[in-house]
Short mmCIF file of C-alpha atoms in Angstrom, two decimals:
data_model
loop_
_atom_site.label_atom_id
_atom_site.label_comp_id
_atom_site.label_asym_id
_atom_site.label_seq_id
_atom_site.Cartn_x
_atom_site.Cartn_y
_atom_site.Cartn_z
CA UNK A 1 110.54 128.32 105.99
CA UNK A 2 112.87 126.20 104.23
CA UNK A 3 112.35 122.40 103.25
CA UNK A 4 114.82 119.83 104.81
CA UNK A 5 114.92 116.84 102.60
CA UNK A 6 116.69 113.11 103.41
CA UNK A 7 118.97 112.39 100.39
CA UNK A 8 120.31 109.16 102.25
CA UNK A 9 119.66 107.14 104.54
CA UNK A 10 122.06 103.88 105.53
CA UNK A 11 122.84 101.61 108.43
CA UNK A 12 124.26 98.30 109.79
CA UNK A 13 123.80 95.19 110.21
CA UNK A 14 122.67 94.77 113.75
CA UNK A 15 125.13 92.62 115.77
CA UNK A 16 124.43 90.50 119.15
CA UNK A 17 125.20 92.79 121.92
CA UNK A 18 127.35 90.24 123.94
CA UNK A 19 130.67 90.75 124.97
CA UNK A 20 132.62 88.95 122.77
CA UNK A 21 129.78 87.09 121.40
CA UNK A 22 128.82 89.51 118.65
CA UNK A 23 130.21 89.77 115.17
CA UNK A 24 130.84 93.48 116.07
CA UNK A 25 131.43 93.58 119.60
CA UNK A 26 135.10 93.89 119.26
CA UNK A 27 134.92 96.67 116.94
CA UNK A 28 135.44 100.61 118.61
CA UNK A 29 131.68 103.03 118.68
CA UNK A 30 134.10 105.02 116.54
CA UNK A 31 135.05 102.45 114.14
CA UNK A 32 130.74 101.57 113.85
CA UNK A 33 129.93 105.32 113.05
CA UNK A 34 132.61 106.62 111.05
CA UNK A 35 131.05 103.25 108.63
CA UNK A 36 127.99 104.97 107.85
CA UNK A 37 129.33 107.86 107.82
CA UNK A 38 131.65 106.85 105.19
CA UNK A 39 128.63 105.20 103.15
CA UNK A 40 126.91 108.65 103.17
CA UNK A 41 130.00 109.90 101.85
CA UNK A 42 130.87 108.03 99.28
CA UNK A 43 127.39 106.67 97.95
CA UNK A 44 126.59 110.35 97.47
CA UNK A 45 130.01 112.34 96.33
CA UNK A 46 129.70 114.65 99.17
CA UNK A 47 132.10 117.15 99.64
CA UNK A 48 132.29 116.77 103.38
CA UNK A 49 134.06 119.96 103.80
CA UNK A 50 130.66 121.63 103.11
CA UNK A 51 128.81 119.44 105.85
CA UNK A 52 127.46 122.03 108.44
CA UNK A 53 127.14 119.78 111.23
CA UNK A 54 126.67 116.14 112.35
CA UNK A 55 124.31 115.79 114.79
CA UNK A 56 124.78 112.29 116.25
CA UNK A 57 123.09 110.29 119.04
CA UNK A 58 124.24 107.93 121.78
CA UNK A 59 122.84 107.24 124.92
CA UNK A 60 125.54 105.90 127.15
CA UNK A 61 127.71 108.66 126.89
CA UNK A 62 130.49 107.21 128.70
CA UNK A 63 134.35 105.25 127.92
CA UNK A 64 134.83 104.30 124.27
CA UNK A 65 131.41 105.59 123.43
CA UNK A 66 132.08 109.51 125.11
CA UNK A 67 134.02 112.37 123.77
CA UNK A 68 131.57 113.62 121.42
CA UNK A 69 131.47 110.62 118.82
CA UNK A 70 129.57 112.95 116.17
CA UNK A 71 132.82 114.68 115.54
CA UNK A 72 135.22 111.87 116.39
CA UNK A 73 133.73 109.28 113.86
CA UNK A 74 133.55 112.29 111.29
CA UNK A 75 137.35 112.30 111.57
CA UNK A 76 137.81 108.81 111.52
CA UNK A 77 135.31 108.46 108.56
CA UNK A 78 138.25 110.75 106.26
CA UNK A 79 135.61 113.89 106.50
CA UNK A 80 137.52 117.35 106.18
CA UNK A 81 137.77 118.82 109.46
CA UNK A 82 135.42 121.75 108.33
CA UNK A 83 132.76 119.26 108.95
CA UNK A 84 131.69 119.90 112.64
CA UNK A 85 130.03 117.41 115.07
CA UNK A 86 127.99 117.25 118.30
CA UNK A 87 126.46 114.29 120.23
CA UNK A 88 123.02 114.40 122.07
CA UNK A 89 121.20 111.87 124.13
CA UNK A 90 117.61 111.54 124.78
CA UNK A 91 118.12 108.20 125.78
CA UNK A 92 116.45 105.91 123.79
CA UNK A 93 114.80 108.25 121.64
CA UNK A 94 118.18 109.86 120.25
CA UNK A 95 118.14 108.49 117.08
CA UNK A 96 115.03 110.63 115.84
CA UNK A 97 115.98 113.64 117.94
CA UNK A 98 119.34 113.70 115.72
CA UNK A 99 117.28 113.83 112.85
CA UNK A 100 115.04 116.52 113.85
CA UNK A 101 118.03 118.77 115.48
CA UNK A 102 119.22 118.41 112.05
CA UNK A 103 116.05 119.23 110.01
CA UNK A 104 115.33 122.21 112.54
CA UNK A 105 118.44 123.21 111.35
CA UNK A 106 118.11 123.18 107.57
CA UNK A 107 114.43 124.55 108.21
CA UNK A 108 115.40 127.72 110.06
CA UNK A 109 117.92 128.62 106.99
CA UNK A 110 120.80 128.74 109.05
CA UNK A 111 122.66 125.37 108.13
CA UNK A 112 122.40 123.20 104.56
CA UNK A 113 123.97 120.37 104.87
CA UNK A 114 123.63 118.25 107.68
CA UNK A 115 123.92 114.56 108.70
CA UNK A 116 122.09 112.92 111.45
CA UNK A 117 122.49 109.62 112.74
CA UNK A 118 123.25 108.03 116.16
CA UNK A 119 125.19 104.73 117.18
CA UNK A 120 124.93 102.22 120.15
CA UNK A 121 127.06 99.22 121.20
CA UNK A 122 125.29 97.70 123.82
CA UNK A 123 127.68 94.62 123.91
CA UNK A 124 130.16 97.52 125.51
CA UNK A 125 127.86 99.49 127.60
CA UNK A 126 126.60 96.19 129.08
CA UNK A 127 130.41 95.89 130.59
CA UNK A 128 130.01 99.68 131.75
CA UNK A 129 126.93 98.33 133.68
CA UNK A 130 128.35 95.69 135.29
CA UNK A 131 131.11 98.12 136.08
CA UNK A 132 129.19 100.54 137.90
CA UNK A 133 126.73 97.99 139.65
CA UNK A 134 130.32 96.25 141.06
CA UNK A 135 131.15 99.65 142.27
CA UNK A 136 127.69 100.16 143.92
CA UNK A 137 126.45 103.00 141.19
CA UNK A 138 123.02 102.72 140.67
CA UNK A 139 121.88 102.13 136.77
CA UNK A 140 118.96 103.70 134.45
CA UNK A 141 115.66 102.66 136.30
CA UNK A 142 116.30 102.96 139.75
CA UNK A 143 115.75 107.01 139.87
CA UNK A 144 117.52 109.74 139.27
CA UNK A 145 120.16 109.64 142.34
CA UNK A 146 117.86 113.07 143.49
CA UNK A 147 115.69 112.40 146.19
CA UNK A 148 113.23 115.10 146.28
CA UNK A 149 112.68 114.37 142.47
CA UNK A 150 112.42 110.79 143.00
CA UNK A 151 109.63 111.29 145.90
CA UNK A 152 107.15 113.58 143.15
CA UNK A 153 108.44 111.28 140.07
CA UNK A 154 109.15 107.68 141.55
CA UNK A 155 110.62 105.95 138.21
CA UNK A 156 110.98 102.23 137.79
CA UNK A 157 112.91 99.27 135.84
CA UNK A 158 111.59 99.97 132.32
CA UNK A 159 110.83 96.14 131.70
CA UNK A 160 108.65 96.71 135.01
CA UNK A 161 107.18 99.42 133.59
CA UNK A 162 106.21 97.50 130.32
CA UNK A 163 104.03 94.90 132.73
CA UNK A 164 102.65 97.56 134.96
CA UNK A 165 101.57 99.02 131.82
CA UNK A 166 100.07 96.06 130.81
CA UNK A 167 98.28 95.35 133.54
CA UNK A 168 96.76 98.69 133.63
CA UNK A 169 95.71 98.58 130.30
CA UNK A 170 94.23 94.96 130.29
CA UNK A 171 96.79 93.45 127.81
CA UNK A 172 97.21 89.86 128.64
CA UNK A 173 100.29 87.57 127.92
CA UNK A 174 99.08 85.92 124.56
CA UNK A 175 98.40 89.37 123.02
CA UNK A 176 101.73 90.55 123.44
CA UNK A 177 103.44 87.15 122.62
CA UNK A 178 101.47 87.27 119.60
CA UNK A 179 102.90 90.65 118.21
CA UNK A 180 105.81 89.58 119.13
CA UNK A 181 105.47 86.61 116.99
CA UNK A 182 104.43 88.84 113.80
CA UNK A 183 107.98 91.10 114.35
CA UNK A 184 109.98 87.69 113.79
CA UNK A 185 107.57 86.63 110.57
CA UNK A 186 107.60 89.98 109.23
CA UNK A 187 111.37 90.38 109.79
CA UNK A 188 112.08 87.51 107.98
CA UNK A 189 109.88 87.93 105.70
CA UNK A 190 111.93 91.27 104.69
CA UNK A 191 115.35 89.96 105.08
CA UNK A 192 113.98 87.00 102.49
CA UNK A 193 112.48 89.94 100.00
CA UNK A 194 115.78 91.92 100.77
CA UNK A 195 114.05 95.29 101.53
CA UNK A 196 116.61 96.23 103.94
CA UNK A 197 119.48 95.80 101.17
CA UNK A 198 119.18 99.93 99.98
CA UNK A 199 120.29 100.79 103.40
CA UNK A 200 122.51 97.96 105.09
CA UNK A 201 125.97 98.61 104.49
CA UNK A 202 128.91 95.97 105.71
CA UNK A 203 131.00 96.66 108.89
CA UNK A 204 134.49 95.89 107.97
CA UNK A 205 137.44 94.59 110.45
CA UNK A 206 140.56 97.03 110.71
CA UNK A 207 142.23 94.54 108.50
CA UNK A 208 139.55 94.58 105.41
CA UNK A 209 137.60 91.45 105.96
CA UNK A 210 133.91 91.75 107.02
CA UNK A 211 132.95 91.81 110.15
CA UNK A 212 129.17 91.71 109.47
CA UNK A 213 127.21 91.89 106.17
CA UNK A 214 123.66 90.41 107.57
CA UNK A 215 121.10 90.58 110.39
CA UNK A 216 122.79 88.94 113.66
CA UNK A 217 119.48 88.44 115.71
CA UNK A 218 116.45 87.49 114.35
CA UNK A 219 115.15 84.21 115.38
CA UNK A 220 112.72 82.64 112.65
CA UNK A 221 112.44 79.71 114.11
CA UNK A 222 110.30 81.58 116.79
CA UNK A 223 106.95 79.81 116.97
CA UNK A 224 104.11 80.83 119.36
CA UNK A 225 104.70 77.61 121.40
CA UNK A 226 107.91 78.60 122.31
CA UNK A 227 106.91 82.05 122.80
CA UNK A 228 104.48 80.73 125.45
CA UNK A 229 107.03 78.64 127.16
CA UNK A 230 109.16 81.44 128.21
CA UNK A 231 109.58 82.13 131.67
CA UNK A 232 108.57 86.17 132.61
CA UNK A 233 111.60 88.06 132.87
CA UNK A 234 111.02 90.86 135.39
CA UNK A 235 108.73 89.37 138.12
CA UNK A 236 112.08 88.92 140.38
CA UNK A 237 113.40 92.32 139.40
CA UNK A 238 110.25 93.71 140.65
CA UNK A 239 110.38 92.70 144.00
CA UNK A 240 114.20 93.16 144.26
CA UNK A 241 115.22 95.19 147.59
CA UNK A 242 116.91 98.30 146.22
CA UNK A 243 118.28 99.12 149.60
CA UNK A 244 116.03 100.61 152.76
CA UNK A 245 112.97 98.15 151.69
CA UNK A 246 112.75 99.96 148.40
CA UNK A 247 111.46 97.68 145.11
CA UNK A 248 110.91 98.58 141.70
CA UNK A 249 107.19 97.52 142.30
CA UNK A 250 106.54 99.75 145.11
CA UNK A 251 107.88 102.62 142.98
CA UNK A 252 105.25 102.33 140.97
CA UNK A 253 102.76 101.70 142.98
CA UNK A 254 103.43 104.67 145.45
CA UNK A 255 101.97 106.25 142.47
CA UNK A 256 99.43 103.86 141.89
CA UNK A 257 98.30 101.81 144.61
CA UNK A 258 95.61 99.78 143.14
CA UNK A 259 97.73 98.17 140.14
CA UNK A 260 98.11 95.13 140.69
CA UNK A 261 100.29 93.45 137.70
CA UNK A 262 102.74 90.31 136.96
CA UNK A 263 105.10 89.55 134.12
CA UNK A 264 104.42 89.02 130.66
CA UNK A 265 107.41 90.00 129.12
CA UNK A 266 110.44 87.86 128.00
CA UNK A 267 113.27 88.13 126.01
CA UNK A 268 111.11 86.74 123.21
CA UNK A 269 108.72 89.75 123.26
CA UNK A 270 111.07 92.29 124.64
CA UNK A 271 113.62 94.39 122.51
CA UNK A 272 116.80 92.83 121.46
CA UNK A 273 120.03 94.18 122.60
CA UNK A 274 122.10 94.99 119.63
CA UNK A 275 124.98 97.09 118.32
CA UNK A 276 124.66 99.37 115.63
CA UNK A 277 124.93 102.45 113.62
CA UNK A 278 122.81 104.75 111.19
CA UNK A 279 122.98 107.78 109.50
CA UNK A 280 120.89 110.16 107.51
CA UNK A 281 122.07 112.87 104.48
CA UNK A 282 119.79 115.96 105.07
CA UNK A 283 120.42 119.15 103.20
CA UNK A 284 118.17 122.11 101.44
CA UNK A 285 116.81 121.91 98.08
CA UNK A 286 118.86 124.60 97.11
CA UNK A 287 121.85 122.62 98.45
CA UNK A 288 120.20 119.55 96.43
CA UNK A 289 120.18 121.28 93.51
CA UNK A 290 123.72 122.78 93.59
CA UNK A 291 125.66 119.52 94.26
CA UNK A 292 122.95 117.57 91.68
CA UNK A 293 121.71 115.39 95.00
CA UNK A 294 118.18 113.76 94.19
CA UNK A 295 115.76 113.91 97.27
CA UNK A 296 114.20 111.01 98.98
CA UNK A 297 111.71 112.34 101.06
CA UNK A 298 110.89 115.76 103.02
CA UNK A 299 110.48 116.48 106.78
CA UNK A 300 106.69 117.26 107.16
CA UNK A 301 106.63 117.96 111.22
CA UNK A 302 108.05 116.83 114.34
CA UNK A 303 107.71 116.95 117.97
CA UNK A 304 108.04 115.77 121.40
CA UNK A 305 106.27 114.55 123.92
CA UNK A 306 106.96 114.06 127.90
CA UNK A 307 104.48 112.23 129.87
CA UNK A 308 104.41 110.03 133.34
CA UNK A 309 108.28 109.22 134.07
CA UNK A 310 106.83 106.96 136.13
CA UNK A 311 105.50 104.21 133.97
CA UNK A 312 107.79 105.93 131.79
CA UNK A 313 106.69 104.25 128.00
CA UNK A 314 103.95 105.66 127.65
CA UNK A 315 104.57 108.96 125.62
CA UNK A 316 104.64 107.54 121.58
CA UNK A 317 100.35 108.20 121.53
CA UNK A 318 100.87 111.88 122.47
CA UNK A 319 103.26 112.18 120.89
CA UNK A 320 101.82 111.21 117.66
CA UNK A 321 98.63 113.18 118.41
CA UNK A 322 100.68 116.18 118.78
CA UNK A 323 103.13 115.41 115.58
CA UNK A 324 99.78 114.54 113.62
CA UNK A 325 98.13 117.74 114.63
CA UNK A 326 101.34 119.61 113.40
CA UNK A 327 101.66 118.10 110.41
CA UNK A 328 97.54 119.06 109.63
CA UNK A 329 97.18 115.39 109.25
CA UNK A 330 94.70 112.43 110.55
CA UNK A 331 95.83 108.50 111.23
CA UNK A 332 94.04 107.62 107.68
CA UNK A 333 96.86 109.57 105.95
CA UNK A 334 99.96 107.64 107.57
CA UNK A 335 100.89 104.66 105.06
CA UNK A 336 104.17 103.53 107.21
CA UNK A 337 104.27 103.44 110.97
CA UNK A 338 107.03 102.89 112.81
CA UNK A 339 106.69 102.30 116.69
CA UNK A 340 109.56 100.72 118.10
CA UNK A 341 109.16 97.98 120.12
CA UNK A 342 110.80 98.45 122.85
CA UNK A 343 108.33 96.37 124.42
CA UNK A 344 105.41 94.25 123.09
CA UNK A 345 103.03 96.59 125.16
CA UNK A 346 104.53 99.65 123.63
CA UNK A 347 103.55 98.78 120.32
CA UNK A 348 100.54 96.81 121.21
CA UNK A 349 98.94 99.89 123.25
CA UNK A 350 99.81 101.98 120.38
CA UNK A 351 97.67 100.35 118.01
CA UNK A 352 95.16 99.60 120.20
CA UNK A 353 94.98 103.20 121.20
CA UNK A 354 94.98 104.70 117.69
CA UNK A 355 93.11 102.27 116.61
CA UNK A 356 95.31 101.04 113.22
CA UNK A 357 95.49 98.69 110.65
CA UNK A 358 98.24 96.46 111.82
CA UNK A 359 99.20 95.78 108.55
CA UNK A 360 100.26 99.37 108.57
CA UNK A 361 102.59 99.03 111.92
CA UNK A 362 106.06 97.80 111.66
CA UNK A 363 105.77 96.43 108.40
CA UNK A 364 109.17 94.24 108.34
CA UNK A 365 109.84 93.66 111.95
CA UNK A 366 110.24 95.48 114.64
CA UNK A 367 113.04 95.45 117.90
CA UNK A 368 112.01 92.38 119.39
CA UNK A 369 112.95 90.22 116.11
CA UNK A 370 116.02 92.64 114.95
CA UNK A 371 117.23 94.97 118.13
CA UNK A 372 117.09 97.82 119.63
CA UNK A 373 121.06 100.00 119.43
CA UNK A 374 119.63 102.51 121.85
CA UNK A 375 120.60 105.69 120.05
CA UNK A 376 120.79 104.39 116.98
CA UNK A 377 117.10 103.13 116.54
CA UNK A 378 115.03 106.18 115.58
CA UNK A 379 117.41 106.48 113.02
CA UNK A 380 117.38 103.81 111.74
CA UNK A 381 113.75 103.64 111.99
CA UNK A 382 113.70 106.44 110.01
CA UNK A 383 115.77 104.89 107.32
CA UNK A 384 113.37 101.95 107.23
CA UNK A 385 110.31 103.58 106.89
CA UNK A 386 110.97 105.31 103.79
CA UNK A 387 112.61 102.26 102.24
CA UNK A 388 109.27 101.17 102.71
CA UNK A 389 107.44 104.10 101.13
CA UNK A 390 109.38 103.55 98.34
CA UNK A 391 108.79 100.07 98.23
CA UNK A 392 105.26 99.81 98.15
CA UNK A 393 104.78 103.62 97.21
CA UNK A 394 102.88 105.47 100.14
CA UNK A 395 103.32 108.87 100.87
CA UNK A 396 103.58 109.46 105.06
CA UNK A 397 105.23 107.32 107.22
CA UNK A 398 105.38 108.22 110.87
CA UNK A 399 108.29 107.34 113.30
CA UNK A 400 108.40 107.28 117.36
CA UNK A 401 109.30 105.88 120.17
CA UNK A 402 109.17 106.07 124.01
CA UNK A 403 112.41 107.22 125.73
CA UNK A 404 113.58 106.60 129.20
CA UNK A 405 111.93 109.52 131.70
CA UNK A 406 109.01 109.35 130.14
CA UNK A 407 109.34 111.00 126.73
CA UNK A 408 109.01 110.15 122.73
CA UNK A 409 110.10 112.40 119.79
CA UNK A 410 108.14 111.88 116.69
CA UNK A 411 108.45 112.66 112.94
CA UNK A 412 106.68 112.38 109.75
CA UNK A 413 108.39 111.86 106.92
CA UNK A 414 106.61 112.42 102.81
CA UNK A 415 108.18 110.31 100.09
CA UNK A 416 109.05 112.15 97.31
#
């Protein structure tokens, strides 16, 4: 089998996904992606008309950010049009599934050259939300629309989910606040020591000037305090009538009658809603060698995971079982993990489960202190984690993440 190696790996800035709020939310998904695609590019002298394939990722598939934006921002990005593109979505979980699509590719022998990467402006599909809930369509969360699925897989709000979860595993309110707490430190912490700076290129505005050259959300004035004074976000959405007595809360609990829970997450210890783009150079080391490219790091294993779509986050510890097991390797060897924290419990539950160092996990910050671009994320998750490898000089890093439906892709990555 053939290695894939990651020559490159760049990103954005991550901007506040608010209409018209956000330093790029008045920018085209196009216009984000075809940036780091263009970084790729250029900070590696690639010959785009021998690019295979992009593989992108983007979850809300829909407007501005539909009609395949792989291939679109290729074009806008100046690559020849021998460079092909497709666009995936595994909802949130996108951004690694790019990557491995791609490295499956290079693996099998049948492609070279391929770039990965995924994009998400939530400050536009927010609008497509509102949209559809104006027009009585029903969003992510509330089931699938199929009613015979949705009686054997009932599937929740996934912000309900993250309580429910909580509840069920006995993870109180100060725990998660507390993580939460430690993504903000150790975010700015990193943005102080500049460890993101090998990877975060600037977004530019049609007419030159920059649009965004830093981190848009973190807070680092956070303090646990305030953390504790923050009213639960979802206990209202729980109980909401969906229509014909239907609540989020009884979805769940048709499946589990006995769990009782309440909110304990916020917007402090939740996942910030961002815009944003990454993308990853992955090619052959016979590809490598021919076009003098130096590799970064190697694709050790990968897999996926589905597990209960109805508390729906709870996939990244089997799915880092199974990836583990793949790769012929044991929790001692991983020196970077990255578990995105989609919400505090995610992460929290992950550690508890697999019982890590912490200083280990999310080593500069995780979603709740700089976002969460849907498709984007495992991407640039990716990126981060062997910036990190580099910068302290482990060897493994592992990346996942839950996904909407219950699922997580996984990936372990080897500095070279």
């Amino acid at each position: 089998m053939t290695e894939a190696y990651i020559i490159d790996a760049v990103r954005t800035p991550r901007g506040i996904g608010k209409p018209g709020k956000g330093a790029l939310s008045h920018l085209h998904p196009q216009h984000l992606a075809a940036t780091v695609l263009k970084a790729i590019k250029d900070r590696n002298n690639l010959d785009t008309a021998t690019v295979d394939d992009i593989v992108w990722s983007t979850s809300t598939q829909k407007g501005k950010q539909g009609g395949d934006l792989g291939r679109m921002a290729a074009l806008a990005a100046g690559y020849d049009t021998k460079a092909s593109g497709t666009t995936l979505d595994r909802f949130c979980g996108g951004g690694i599934s790019s990557v491995n699509f791609a490295a499956a590719s290079v693996m099998s022998g049948m492609e070279d050259c391929v770039i990965a990467g995924g994009t998400e402006m939530m400050s536009y599909t927010a609008q497509i939300g509102a949209e559809e809930a104006n027009a009585g369509l029903k969003p992510l969360g509330m089931g699938s629309g199929n009613a015979a699925l949705d009686e054997i897989h009932p599937q929740s709000h996934q912000g309900v989910c993250g309580d429910a979860i909580a509840a069920k595993e006995g993870i109180s309110r100060e725990a998660v606040d507390a993580l939460a707490l430690v993504s903000q430190q150790r975010a700015d912490r990193a943005i102080k020591e500049n460890r993101f700076a090998k990877s975060v290129v600037p977004v530019y505005n049609e007419d030159g000037s920059v649009a965004l050259d830093r981190e848009e959300f973190p807070r680092p004035e956070t303090t646990a305090e305030g953390l504790a004074g923050l009213k639960a976000s979802f206990d209202a959405l729980a109980d909401f009538d969906l229509g014909g007595g239907t609540t989020f809360r009884k979805q769940i609990m048709r499946r589990y009658p006995d769990l009782e829970f309440k909110g304990v997450h916020h917007a402090g210890n939740s996942s910030g809603v961002v815009d944003g783009a990454a993308a990853l150079l992955l090619t052959s080391k016979d590809y490598a060698d021919k076009h003098g490219l130096k590799p970064r790091a190697r694709i050790v294993a990968y897999a996926n995971q589905g597990d209960d779509p109805t508390l729906m986050l709870n996939a990244p510890v089997p799915a880092a079982k199974k990836v583990l097991e793949k790769a012929g390797l044991t929790t001692d060897d991983i020196d970077v993990w990255e578990i995105n924290e989609a919400f505090a419990v995610v992460a929290e539950k992950f550690i508890r489960d697999l019982e890590l160092d912490r200083e280990k996990v999310n080593i500069n910050g995780g979603a709740m202190a700089l976002g969460h671009p849907i498709g984007a994320t495992g991407s640039i998750l990716i990126g981060t984690a062997l910036d990190e490898l580099e910068r302290s000089g482990g060897r493994y890093g592992l990346v996942t993440m839950c996904a909407a439906g219950g699922m997580a892709p996984a990936i372990i990555i080897e500095r070279i």
